[in-house]
Coordinates of C-alpha atoms in Angstrom, one line a residue:
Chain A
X976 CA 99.6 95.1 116.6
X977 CA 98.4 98.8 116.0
X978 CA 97.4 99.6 112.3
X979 CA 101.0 101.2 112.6
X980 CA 101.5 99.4 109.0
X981 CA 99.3 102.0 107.6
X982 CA 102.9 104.4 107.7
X983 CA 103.7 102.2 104.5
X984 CA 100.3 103.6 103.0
X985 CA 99.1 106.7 101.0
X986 CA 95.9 106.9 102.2
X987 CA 94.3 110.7 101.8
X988 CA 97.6 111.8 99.5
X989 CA 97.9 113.0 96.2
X990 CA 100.7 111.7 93.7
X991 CA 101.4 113.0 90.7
X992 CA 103.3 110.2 88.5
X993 CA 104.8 111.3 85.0
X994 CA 105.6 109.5 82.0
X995 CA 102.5 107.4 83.1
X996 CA 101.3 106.4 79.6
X997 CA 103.3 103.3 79.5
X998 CA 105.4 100.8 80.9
X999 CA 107.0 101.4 84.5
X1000 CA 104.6 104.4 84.9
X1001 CA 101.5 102.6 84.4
X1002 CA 103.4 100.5 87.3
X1003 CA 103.7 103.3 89.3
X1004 CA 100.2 104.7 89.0
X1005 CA 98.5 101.5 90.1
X1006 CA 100.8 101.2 92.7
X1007 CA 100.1 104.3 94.3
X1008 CA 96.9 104.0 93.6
X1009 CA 96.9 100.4 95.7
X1010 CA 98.5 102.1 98.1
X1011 CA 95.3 104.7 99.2
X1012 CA 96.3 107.8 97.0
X1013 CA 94.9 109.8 94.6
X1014 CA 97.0 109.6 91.2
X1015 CA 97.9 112.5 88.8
X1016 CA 99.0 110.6 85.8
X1017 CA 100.7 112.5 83.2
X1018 CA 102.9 111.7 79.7
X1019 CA 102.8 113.4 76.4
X1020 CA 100.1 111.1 75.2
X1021 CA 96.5 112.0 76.7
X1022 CA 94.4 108.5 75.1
X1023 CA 96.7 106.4 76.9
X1024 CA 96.1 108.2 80.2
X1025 CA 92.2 108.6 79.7
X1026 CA 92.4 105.0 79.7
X1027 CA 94.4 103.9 82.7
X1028 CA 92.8 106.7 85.0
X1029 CA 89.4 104.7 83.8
X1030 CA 91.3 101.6 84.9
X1031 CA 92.8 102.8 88.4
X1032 CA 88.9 104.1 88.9
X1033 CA 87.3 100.9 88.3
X1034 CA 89.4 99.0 90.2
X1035 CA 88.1 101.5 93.4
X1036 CA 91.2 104.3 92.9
X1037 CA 91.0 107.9 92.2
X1038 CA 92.8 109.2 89.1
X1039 CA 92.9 112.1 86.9
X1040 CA 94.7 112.2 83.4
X1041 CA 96.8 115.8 82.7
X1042 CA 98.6 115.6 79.2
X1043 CA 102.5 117.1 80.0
X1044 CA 105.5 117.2 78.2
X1045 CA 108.2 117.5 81.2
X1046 CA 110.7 119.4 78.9
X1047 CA 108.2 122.1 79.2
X1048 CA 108.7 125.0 81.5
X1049 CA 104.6 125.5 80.6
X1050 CA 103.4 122.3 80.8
X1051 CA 104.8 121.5 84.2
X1052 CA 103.4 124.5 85.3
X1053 CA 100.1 123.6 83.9
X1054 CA 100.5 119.6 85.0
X1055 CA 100.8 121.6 88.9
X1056 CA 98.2 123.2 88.4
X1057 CA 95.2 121.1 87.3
X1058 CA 96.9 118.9 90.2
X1059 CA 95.8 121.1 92.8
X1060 CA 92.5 121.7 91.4
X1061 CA 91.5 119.0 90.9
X1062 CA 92.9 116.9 94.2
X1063 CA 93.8 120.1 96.6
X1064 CA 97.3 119.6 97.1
X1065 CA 100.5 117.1 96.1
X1066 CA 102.3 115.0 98.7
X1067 CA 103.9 112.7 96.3
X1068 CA 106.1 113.0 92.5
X1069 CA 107.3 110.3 90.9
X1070 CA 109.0 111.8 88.0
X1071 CA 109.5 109.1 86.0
X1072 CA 109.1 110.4 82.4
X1073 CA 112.7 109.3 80.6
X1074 CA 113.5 108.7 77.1
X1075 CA 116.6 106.5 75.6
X1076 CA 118.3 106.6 72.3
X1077 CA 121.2 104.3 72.6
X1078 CA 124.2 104.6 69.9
X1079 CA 128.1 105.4 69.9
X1080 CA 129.2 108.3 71.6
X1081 CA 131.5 108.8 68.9
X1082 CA 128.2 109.0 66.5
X1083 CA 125.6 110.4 68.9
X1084 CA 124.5 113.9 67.3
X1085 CA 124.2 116.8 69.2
X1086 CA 120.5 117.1 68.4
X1087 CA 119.8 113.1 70.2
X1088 CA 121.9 114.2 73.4
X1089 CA 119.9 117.8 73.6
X1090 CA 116.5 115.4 73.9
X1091 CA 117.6 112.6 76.2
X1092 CA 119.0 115.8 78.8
X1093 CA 116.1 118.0 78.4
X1094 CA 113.8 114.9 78.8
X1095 CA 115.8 113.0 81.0
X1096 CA 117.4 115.7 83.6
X1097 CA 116.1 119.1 82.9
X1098 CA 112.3 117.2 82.8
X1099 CA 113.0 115.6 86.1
X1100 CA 114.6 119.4 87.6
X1101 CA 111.7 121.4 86.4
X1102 CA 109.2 118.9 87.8
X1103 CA 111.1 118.6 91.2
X1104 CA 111.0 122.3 91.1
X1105 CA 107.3 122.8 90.3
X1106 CA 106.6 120.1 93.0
X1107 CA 108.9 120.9 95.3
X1108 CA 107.8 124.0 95.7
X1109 CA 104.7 123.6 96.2
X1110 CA 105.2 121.0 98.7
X1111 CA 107.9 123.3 100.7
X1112 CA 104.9 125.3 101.3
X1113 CA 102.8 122.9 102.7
X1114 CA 105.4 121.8 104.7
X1115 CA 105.7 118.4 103.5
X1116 CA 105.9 116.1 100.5
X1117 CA 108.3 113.1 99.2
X1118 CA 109.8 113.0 95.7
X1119 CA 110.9 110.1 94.0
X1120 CA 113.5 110.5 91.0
X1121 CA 113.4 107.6 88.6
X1122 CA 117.3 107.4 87.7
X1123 CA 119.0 103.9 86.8
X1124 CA 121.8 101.6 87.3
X1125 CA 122.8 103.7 84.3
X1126 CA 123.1 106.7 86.8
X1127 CA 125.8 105.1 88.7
X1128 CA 128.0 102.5 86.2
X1129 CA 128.3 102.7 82.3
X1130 CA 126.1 101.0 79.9
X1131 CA 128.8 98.8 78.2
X1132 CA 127.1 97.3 75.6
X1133 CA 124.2 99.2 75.2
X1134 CA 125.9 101.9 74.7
X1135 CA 124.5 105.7 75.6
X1136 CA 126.2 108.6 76.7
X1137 CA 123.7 110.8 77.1
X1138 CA 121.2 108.4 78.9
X1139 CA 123.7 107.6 81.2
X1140 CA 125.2 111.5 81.7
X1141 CA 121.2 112.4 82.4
X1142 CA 120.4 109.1 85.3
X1143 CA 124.0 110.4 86.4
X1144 CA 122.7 113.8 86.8
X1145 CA 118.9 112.7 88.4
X1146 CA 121.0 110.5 91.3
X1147 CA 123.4 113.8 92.4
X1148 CA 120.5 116.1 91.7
X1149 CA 118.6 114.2 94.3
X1150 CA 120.9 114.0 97.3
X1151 CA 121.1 117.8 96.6
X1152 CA 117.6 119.2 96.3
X1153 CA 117.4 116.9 99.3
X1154 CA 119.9 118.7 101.2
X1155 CA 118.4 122.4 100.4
X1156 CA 114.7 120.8 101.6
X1157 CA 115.4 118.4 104.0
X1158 CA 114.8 120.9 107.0
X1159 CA 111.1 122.3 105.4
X1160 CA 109.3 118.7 105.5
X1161 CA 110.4 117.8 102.1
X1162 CA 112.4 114.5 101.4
X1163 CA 114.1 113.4 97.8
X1164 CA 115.5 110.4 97.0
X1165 CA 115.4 108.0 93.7
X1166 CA 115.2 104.8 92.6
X1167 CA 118.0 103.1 90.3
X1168 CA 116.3 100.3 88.2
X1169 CA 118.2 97.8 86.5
X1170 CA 117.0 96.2 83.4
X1171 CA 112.7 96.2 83.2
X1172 CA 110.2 95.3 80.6
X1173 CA 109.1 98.3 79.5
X1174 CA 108.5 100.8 76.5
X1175 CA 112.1 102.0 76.5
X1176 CA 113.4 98.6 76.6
X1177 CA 111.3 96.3 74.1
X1178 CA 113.7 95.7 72.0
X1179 CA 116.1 94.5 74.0
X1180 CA 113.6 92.1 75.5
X1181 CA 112.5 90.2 72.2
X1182 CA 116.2 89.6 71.6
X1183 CA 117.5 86.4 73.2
X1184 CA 121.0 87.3 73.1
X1185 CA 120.3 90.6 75.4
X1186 CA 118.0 88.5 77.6
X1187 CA 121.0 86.0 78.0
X1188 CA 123.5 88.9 78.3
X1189 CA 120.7 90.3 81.3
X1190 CA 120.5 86.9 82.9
X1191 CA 124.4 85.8 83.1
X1192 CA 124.9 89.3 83.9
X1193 CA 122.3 89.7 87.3
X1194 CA 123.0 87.9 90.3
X1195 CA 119.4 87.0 90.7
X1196 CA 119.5 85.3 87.5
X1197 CA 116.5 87.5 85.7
X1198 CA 115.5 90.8 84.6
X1199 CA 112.8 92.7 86.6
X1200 CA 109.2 92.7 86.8
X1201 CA 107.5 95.9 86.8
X1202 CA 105.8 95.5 90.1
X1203 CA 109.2 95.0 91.9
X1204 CA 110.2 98.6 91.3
X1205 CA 106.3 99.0 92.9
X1206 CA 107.5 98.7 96.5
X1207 CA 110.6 100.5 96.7
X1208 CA 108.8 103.6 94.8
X1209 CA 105.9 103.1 97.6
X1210 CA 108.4 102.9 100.3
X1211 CA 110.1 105.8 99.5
X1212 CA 106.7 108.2 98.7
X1213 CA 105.4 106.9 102.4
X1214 CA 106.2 107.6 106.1
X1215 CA 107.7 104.1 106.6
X1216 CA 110.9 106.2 104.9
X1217 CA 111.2 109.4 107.4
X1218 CA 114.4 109.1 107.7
X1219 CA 115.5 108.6 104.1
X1220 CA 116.5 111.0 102.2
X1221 CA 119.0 112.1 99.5
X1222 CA 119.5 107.9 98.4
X1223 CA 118.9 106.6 95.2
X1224 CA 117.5 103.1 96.0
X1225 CA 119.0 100.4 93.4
X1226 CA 116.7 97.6 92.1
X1227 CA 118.8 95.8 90.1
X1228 CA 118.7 92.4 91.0
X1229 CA 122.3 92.4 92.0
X1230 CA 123.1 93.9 88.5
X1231 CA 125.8 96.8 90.5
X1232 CA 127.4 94.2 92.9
X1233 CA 129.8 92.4 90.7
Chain B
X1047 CA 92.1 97.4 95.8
X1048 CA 92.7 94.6 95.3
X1049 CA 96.1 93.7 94.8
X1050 CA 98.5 91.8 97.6
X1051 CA 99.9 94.4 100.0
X1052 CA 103.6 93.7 99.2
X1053 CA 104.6 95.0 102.5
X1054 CA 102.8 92.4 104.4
X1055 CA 104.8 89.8 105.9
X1056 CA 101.6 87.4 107.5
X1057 CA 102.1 84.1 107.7
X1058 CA 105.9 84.2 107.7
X1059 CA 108.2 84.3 110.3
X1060 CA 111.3 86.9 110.8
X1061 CA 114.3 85.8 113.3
X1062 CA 116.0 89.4 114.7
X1063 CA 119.1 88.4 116.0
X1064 CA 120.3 91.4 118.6
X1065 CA 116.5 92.0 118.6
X1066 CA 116.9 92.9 122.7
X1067 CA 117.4 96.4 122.2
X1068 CA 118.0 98.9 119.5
X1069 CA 117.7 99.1 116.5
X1070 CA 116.8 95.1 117.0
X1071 CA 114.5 96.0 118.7
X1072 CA 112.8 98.3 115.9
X1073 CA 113.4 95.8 113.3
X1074 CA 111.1 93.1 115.6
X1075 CA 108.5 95.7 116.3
X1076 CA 107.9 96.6 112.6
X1077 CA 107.9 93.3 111.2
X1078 CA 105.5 92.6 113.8
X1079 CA 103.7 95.2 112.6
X1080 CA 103.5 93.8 108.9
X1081 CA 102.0 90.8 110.4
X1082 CA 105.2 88.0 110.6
X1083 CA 105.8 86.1 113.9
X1084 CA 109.0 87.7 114.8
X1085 CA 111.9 85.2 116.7
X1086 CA 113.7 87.7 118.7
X1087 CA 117.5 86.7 119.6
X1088 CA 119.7 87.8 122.1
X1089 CA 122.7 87.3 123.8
X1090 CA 120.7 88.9 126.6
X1091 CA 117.6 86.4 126.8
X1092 CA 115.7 88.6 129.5
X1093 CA 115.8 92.2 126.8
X1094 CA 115.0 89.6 123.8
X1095 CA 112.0 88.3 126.1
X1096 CA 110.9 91.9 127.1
X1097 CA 111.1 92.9 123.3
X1098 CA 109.0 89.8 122.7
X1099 CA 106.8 90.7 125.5
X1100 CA 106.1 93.9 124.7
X1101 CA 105.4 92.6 120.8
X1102 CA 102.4 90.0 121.9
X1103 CA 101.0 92.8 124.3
X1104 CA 100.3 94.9 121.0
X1105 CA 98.9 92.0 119.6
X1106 CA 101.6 90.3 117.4
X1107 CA 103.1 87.4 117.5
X1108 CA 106.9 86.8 119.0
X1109 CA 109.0 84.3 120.8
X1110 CA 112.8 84.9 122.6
X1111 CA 116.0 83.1 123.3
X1112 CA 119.2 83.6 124.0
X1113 CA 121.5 83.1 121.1
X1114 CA 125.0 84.5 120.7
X1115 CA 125.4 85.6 117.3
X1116 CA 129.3 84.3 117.1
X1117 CA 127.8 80.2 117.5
X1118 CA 127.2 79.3 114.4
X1119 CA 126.2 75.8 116.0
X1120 CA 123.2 77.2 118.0
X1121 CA 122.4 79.9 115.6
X1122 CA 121.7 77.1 112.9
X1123 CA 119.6 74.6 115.0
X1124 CA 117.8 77.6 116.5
X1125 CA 117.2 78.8 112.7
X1126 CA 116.0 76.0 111.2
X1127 CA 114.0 74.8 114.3
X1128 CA 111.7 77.9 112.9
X1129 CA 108.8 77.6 110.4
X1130 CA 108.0 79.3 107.6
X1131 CA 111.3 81.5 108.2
X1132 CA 111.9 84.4 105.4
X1133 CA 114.4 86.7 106.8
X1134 CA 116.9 87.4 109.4
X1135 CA 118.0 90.2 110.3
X1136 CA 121.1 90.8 112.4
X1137 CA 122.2 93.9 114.4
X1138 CA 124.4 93.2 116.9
X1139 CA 127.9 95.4 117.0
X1140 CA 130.1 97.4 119.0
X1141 CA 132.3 100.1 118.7
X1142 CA 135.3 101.3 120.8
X1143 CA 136.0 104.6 120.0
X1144 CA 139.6 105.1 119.9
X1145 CA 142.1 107.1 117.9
X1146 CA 144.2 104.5 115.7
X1147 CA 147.1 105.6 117.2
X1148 CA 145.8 104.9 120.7
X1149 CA 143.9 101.4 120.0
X1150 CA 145.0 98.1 121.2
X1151 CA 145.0 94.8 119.6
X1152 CA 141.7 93.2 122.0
X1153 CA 140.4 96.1 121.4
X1154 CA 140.8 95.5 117.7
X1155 CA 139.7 92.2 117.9
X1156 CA 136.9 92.4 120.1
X1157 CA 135.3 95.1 117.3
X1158 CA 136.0 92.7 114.6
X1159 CA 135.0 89.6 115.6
X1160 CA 131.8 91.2 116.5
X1161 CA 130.9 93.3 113.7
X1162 CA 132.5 91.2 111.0
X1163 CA 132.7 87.6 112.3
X1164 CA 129.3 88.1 113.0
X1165 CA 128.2 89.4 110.4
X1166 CA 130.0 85.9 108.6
X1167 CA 127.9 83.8 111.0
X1168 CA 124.9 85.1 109.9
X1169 CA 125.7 84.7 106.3
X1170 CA 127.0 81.0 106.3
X1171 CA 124.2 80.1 108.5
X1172 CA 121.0 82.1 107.6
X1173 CA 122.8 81.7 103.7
X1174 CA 123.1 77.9 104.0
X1175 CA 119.5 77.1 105.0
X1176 CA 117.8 79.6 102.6
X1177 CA 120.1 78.5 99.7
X1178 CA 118.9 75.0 100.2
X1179 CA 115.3 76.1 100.9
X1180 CA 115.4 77.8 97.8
X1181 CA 114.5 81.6 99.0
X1182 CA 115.0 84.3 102.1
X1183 CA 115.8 87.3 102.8
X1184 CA 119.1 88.4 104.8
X1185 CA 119.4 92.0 106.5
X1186 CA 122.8 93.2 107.5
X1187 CA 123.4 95.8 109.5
X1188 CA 126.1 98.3 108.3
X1189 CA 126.3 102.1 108.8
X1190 CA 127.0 105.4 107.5
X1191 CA 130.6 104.8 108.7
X1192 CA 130.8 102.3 105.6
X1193 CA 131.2 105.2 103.4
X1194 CA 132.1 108.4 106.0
X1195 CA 134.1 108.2 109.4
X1196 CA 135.7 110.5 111.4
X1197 CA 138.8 110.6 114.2
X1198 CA 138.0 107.7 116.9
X1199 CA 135.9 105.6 114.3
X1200 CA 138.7 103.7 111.7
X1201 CA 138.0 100.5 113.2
X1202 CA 134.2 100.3 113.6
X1203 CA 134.7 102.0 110.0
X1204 CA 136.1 99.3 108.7
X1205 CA 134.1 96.8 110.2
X1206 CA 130.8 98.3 108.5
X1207 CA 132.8 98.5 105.0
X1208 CA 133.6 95.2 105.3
X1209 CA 130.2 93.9 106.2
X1210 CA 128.7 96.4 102.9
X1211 CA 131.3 93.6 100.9
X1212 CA 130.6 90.5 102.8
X1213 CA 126.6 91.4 102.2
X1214 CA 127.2 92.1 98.2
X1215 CA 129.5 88.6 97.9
X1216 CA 126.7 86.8 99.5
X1217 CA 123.8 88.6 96.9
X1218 CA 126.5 87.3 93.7
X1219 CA 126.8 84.0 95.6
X1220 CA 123.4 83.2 97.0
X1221 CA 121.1 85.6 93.8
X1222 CA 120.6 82.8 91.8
X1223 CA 119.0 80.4 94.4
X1224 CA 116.5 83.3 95.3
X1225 CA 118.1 84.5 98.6
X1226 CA 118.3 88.2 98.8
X1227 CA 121.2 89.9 100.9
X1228 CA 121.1 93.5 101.8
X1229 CA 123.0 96.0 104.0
X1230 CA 121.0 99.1 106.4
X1231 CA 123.1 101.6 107.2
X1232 CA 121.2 104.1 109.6
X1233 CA 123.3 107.5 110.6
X1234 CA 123.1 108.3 114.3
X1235 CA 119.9 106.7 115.9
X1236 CA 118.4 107.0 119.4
X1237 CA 119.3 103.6 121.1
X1238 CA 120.8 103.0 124.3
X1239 CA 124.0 102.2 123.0
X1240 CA 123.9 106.0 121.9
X1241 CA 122.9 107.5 124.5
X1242 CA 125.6 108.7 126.3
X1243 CA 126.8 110.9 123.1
X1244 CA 122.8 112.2 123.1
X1245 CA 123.6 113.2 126.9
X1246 CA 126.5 115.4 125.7
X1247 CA 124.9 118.3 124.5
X1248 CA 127.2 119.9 122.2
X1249 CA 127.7 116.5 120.5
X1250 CA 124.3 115.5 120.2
X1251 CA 123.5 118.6 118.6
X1252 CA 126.2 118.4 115.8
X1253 CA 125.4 115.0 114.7
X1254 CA 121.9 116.1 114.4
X1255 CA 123.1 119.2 112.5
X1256 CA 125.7 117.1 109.9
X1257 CA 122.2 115.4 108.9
X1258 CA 120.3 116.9 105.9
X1259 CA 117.0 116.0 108.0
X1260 CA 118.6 118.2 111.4
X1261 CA 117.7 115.3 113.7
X1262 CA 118.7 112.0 115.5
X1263 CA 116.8 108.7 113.8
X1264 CA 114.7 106.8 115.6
X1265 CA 114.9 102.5 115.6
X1266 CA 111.3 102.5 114.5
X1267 CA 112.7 104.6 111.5
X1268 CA 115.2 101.6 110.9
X1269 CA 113.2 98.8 112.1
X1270 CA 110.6 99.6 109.0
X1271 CA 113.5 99.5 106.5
X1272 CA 114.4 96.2 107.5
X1273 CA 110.6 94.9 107.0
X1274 CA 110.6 96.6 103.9
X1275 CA 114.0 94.6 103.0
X1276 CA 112.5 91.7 104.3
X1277 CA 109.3 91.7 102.6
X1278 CA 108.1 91.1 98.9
X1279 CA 108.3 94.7 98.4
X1280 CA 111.9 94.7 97.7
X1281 CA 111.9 91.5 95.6
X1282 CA 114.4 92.7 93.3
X1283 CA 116.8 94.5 95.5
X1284 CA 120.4 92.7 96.5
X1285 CA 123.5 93.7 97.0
X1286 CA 122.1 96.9 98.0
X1287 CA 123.1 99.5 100.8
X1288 CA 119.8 100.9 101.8
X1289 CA 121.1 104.2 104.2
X1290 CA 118.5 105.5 106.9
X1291 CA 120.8 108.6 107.9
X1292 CA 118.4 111.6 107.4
X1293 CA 120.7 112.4 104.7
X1294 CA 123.5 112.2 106.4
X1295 CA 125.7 111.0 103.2
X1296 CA 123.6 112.9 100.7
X1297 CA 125.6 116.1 102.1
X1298 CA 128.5 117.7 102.8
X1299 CA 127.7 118.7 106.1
X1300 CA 130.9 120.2 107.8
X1301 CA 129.4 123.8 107.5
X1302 CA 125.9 125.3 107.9
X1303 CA 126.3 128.4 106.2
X1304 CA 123.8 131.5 107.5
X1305 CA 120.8 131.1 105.1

């Protein structure tokens, strides 16, 4: 057949991934990276970053480290910037940075719910905005929200108000900023992961009782590997997805069907 | 790099059932294109054979026969007659647009059994032999009329509603024996079956203006979101609805307001 499986490729694109210094974004980075594109990699923690653009490089990628705090107005601006000087343009965001602080609603404090939004939703709106704009005036680019489950049913027993208000707010942000750039070459959508090993959620996976609560809980029987959420991220960020736009993409192992 | 291409699909084989024309059609093409040997099925062995045709001439790999996706007899010795089988994807439906009011009961019946008896077929079959073989990967076709209809459409509606269920039982029922059910639902596509509404200019145009996109899908468009479902690159996805509507339910799209 015609090397028409390249539309599932990233080849000669630029993606700028955030909250890349661990867990899922380190995912991320080395998927796009697999994938034929030049990464952006970007969290609060620069060491971290040095060391997995070093990775992505050795392993035959291109990657560049940019320190960002996605709550600030300044640093995105400065994250877009070094972007473009350094790779020429963005195609692809994958704004991934998110922060959890579960507790009782009834006992969250103001000051925990101001972090999780600002992180959580105002992060992921100033860095769709930054990017977005930038792409609108190339005339193209894909975005790819990192919401959660948590955007679309309540936590239960992990419980989180704010976590879930923010994934709430990433999944209804994206079908909008979708609908105001669908028609200048710009597509949104986002993916909705389920329960993943990963910084945020360490301590629920050294507890047996949560892993057993995650297992009778999933219709597949497990929790997630990182590189599962890999594909549907590429997917999304590639051609293969023209069509797609405005969906948040659940991987959740079943986690939302019953 | 290194690292497995997650997309691929070499060395396996994909069974399109309705994979004459279409968005069938699409979905053989593309998994073609990620390297599976693609059994094409159709009630109409001479447009499954063409598809196929027109698959080896590009260089992949695909056989046809006829197969009537409401014979759950022949649908499960021509499934399990197939090696290395990972996913079947199934598009046949049809749609009689008629005001509720108006509609009569072969109508009715002739929808549903289609689109939802079908769509059981599939699952009891293609479910049965990748329960027992311990993994596989089931594509539904639903549609954007799951979730949004309008005047004419109540019972192809509901038929695509019912199949988003039927899909999301069978990902609870089948998730722990490693068999992976999800639903497509593409918003208006090019396909023959469409083409008459295309030919009407005044229609064609406002379905392409209710999407977010401002355009008509295409079955390649769809056809690579089935391989995707398909393939290793979803592993983790089931029970999903995976919409190719060029934002078609992102929006509220009953007015374009001047910009």
């Amino acid at each position: 057949m015609p090397a028409y499986n390249d539309l599932f490729r990233l080849d000669g694109r630029t993606a700028v991934v955030t909250g890349a210094s661990s867990g899922l974004g380190i995912v991320f980075a080395h998927a796009l990276a697999a994938a034929g594109a030049s990464v952006v990699v970007s969290a609060r923690r620069l060491d971290r970053l040095e060391q997995l653009a070093a990775e992505i490089e050795r392993e035959g990628g291109q990657a560049f480290a940019v320190a960002c705090d996605v709550a600030s107005e300044e640093d995105v601006d400065t994250l877009a910037a070094k972007a473009v000087d350094r790779f020429g343009k963005v195609d692809v965001l994958v704004a991934n940075a998110g922060v959890s602080d579960p507790r009782p609603a009834e006992q969250e404090p103001l000051d925990v719910w101001q972090r999780i939004l600002a992180v959580n939703l105002t992060g992921v709106f100033l860095c769709n905005r930054r990017f977005g704009a930038l792409m609108l005036e190339q005339g193209s680019g894909s975005i790819v929200n990192v919401a959660s489950v948590l955007g679309v049913v309540g936590a239960g027993q992990i419980p989180q108000a704010s976590y879930t208000a923010s994934k709430g707010g990433v999944v209804n942000m994206t079908r909008e900023l979708a609908a105001q750039w669908a028609r200048r070459g710009v597509r949104v959508n986002a993916i909705g992961p389920a329960w993943f090993e990963s910084e945020m959620t360490e301590e629920m996976f050294a507890s047996d009782q949560a892993l057993r609560w995650i297992r009778r809980k999933t219709p597949m029987g497990r929790p997630g590997r990182g590189d599962e959420l890999a594909g549907p991220v590429v997917f999304l960020a590639s051609d293969a997805s023209s069509y797609v736009t405005g969906q948040t993409l659940l991987v959740d192992g079943g986690w939302t069907v019953i | 790099m290194a690292s497995r291409n997650p997309f691929r699909l070499d060395g396996l084989t994909v069974a399109v059932i309705g994979a004459g024309s279409g968005i069938g059609e699409g979905a053989a093409e593309a998994c073609a294109r990620q390297g599976a040997r693609v059994a094409c099925f159709d009630v109409n062995l001479s447009a499954a054979r063409a598809t196929a045709d027109r698959i080896a001439a590009a260089g992949g790999e695909a056989d046809a026969a006829e197969l009537d996706i409401l014979d759950p007899e022949a649908m499960g010795s021509a499934l399990a007659s197939l090696d290395h089988l990972r996913g079947v994807v199934a598009t046949p439906g049809v749609n009689v647009r008629k005001r509720l009011l108006d509609y009569q009961p072969d109508e009715f019946d002739r929808v549903v059994t289609l689109n939802l008896r079908g769509a059981m077929c599939v699952l009891q079959v293609a479910g049965r032999l990748f329960t027992e073989a311990g993994g596989g990967s089931i594509v539904l076709l639903s549609s954007i009329r799951s979730q949004v209809t309008e005047p004419g459409q109540g019972v192809y509606a509901a038929t695509k509603a019912g199949i988003v269920q039927l899909a999301r039982t069978a990902a609870a029922e089948f998730g722990r024996k490693g068999v992976r059910v999800n639903a497509l639902a593409p918003g208006v596509v090019d396909t023959p079956l469409t083409k008459p509404i295309q030919q009407n200019e005044a229609w064609n145009s406002a379905y392409a203006g209710k999407t977010a996109l401002g355009r008509w899908g295409r079955s390649d468009e769809i056809g690579n979101a089935a391989a995707f479902l398909v393939s290793d690159a979803s592993s983790y996805m089931t029970g999903a609805v995976l919409f190719v509507d060029g934002g078609w339910t992102a929006i509220d799209g009953r007015f374009d307001p001047p910009a």
